[in-house]
mmCIF file of C-alpha atoms in Angstrom:
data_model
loop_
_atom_site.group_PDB
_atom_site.id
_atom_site.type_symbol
_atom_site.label_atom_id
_atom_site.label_comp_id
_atom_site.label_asym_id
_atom_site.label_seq_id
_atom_site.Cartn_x
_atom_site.Cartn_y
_atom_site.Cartn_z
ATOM 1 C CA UNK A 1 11.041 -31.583 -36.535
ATOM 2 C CA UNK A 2 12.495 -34.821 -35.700
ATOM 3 C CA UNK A 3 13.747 -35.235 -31.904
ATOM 4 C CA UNK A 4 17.347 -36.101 -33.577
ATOM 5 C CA UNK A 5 17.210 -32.507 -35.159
ATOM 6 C CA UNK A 6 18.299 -29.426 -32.932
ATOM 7 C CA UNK A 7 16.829 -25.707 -33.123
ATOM 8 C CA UNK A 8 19.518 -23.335 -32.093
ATOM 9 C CA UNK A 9 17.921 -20.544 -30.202
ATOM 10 C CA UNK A 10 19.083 -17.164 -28.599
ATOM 11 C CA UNK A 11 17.505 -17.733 -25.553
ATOM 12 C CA UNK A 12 17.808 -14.538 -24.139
ATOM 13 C CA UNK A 13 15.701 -13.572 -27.049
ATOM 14 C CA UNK A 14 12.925 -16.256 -26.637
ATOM 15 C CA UNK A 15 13.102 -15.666 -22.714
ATOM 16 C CA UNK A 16 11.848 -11.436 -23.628
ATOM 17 C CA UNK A 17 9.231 -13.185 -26.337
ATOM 18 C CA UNK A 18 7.715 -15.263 -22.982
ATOM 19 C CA UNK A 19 8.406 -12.399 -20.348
ATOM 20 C CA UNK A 20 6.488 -9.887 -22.812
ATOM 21 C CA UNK A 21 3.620 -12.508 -23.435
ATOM 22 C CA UNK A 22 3.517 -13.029 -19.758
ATOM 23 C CA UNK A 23 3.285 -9.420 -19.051
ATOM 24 C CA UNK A 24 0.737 -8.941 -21.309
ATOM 25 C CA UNK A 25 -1.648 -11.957 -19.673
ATOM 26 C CA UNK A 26 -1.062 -10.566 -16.297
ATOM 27 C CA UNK A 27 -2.507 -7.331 -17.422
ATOM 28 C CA UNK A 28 -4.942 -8.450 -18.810
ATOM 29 C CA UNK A 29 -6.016 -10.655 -16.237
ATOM 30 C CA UNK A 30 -5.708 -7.515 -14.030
ATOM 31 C CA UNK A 31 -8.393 -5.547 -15.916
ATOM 32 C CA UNK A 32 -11.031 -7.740 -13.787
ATOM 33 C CA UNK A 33 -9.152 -6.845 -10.515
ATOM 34 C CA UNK A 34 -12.154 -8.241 -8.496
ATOM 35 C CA UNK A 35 -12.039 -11.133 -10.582
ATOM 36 C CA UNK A 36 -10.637 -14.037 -8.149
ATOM 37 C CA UNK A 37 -10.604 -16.476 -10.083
ATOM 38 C CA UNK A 38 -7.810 -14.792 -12.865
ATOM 39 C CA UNK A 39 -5.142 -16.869 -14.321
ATOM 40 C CA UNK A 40 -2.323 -17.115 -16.572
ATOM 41 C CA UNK A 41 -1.206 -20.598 -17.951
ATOM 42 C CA UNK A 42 2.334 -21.433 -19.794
ATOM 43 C CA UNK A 43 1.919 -24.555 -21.482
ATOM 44 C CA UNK A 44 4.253 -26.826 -23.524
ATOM 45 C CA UNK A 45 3.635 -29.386 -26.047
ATOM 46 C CA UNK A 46 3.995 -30.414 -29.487
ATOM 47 C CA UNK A 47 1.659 -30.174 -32.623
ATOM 48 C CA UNK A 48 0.833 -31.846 -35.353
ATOM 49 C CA UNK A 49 3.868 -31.212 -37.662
ATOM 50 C CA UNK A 50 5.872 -32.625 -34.990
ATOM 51 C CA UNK A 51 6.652 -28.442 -33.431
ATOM 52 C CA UNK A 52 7.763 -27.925 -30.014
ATOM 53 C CA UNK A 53 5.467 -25.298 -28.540
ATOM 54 C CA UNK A 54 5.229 -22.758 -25.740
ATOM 55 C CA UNK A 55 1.513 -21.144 -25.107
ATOM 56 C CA UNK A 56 0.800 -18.362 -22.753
ATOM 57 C CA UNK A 57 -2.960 -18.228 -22.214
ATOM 58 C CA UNK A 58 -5.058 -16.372 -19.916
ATOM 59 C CA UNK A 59 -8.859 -15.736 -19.005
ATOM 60 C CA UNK A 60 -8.731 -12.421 -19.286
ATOM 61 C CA UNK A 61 -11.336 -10.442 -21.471
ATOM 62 C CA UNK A 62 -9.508 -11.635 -24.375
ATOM 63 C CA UNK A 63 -8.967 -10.123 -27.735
ATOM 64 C CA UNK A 64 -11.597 -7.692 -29.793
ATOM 65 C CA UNK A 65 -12.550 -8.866 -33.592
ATOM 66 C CA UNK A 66 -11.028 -5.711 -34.783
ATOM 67 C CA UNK A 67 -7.395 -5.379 -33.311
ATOM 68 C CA UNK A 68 -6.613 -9.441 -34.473
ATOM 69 C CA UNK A 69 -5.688 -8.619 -37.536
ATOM 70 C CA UNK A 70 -3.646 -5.213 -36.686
ATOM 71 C CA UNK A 71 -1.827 -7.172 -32.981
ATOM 72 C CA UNK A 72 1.107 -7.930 -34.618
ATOM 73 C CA UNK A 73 1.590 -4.565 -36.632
ATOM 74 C CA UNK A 74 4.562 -2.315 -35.492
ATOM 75 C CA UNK A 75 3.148 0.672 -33.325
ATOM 76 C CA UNK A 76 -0.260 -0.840 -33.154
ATOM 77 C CA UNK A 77 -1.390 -0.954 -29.243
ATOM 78 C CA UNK A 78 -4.488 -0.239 -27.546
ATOM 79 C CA UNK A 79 -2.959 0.243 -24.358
ATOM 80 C CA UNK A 80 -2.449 3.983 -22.797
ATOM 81 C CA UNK A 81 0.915 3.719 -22.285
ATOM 82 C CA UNK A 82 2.223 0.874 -24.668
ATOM 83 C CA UNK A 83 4.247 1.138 -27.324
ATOM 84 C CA UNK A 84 3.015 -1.062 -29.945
ATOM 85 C CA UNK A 85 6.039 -3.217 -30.437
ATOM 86 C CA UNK A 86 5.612 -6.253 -27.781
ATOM 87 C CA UNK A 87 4.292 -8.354 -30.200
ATOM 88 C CA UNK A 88 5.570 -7.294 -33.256
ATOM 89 C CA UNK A 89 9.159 -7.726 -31.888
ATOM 90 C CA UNK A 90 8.330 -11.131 -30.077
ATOM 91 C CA UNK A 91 6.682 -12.544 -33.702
ATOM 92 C CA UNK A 92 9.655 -11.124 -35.574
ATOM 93 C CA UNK A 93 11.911 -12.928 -32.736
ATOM 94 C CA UNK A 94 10.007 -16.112 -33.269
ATOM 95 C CA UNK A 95 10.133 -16.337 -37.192
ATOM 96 C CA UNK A 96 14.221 -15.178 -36.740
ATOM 97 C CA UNK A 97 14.370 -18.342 -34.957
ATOM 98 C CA UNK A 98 12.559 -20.349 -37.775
ATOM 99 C CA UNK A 99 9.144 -20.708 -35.915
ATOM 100 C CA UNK A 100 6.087 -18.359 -35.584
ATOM 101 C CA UNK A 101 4.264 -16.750 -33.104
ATOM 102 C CA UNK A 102 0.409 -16.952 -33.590
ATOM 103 C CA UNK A 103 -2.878 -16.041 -32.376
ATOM 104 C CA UNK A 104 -5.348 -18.729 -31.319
ATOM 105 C CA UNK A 105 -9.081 -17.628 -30.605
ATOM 106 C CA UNK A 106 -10.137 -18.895 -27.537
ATOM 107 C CA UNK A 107 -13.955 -18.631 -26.025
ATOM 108 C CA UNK A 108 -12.620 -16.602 -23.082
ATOM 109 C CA UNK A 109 -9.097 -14.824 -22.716
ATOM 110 C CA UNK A 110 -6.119 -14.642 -25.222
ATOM 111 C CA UNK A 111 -3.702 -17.607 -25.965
ATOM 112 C CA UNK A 112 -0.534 -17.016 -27.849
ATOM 113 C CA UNK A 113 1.795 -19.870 -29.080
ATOM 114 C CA UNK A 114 5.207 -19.597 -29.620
ATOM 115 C CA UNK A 115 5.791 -22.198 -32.330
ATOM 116 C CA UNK A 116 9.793 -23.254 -33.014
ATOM 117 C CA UNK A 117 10.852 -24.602 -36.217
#
């Protein structure tokens, strides 16, 4: 994407994608409640391809092998009381808006970028 080009987003939309990625850090930063040294990072920048990017990483315990490739499947969750459609909903938000939400393996914590075409 050139800088002359403009991406029309809903940002109410894209504001629930960050809140509900934010969320999501913040619990799981809060898993190691003794843990003082817990954080949650928002980060902008720009890849490759010439994509404007949001990331929302944390240093939480991260993400198991096994539940990669089912996080983004409606009604998957391993949380107690979650519903399974956080990040389902936020991809499906991001692609509406012609950009992607991905996964990116990290040696500690989780880190999800919110990529806008």
């Amino acid at each position: 994407m050139s800088h002359s080009q403009l991406t029309m987003l809903d940002s109410a939309q894209v504001e629930q994608v960050l809140i509900n990625l934010t969320k999501n850090a913040i619990e799981a930063v809060q898993q190691n409640s003794s843990d003082t040294s817990a954080s949650v990072q928002l980060k902008t920048g720009c890849n490759e391809a010439g994509q404007h990017y949001v990331e929302v990483s944390d240093n939480g315990p991260g993400v198991a092998e096994h539940v990669v490739d089912m996080m983004f499947v409606p009604f998957f969750t391993t949380k107690q009381k979650g519903s399974g459609i956080g990040l389902s909903l936020s991809r499906q938000i991001m692609l509406n808006h012609g950009g992607d939400l991905i996964y990116i393996q990290r040696e500690q914590g989780a880190c999800f970028r919110c990529v806008f075409g």
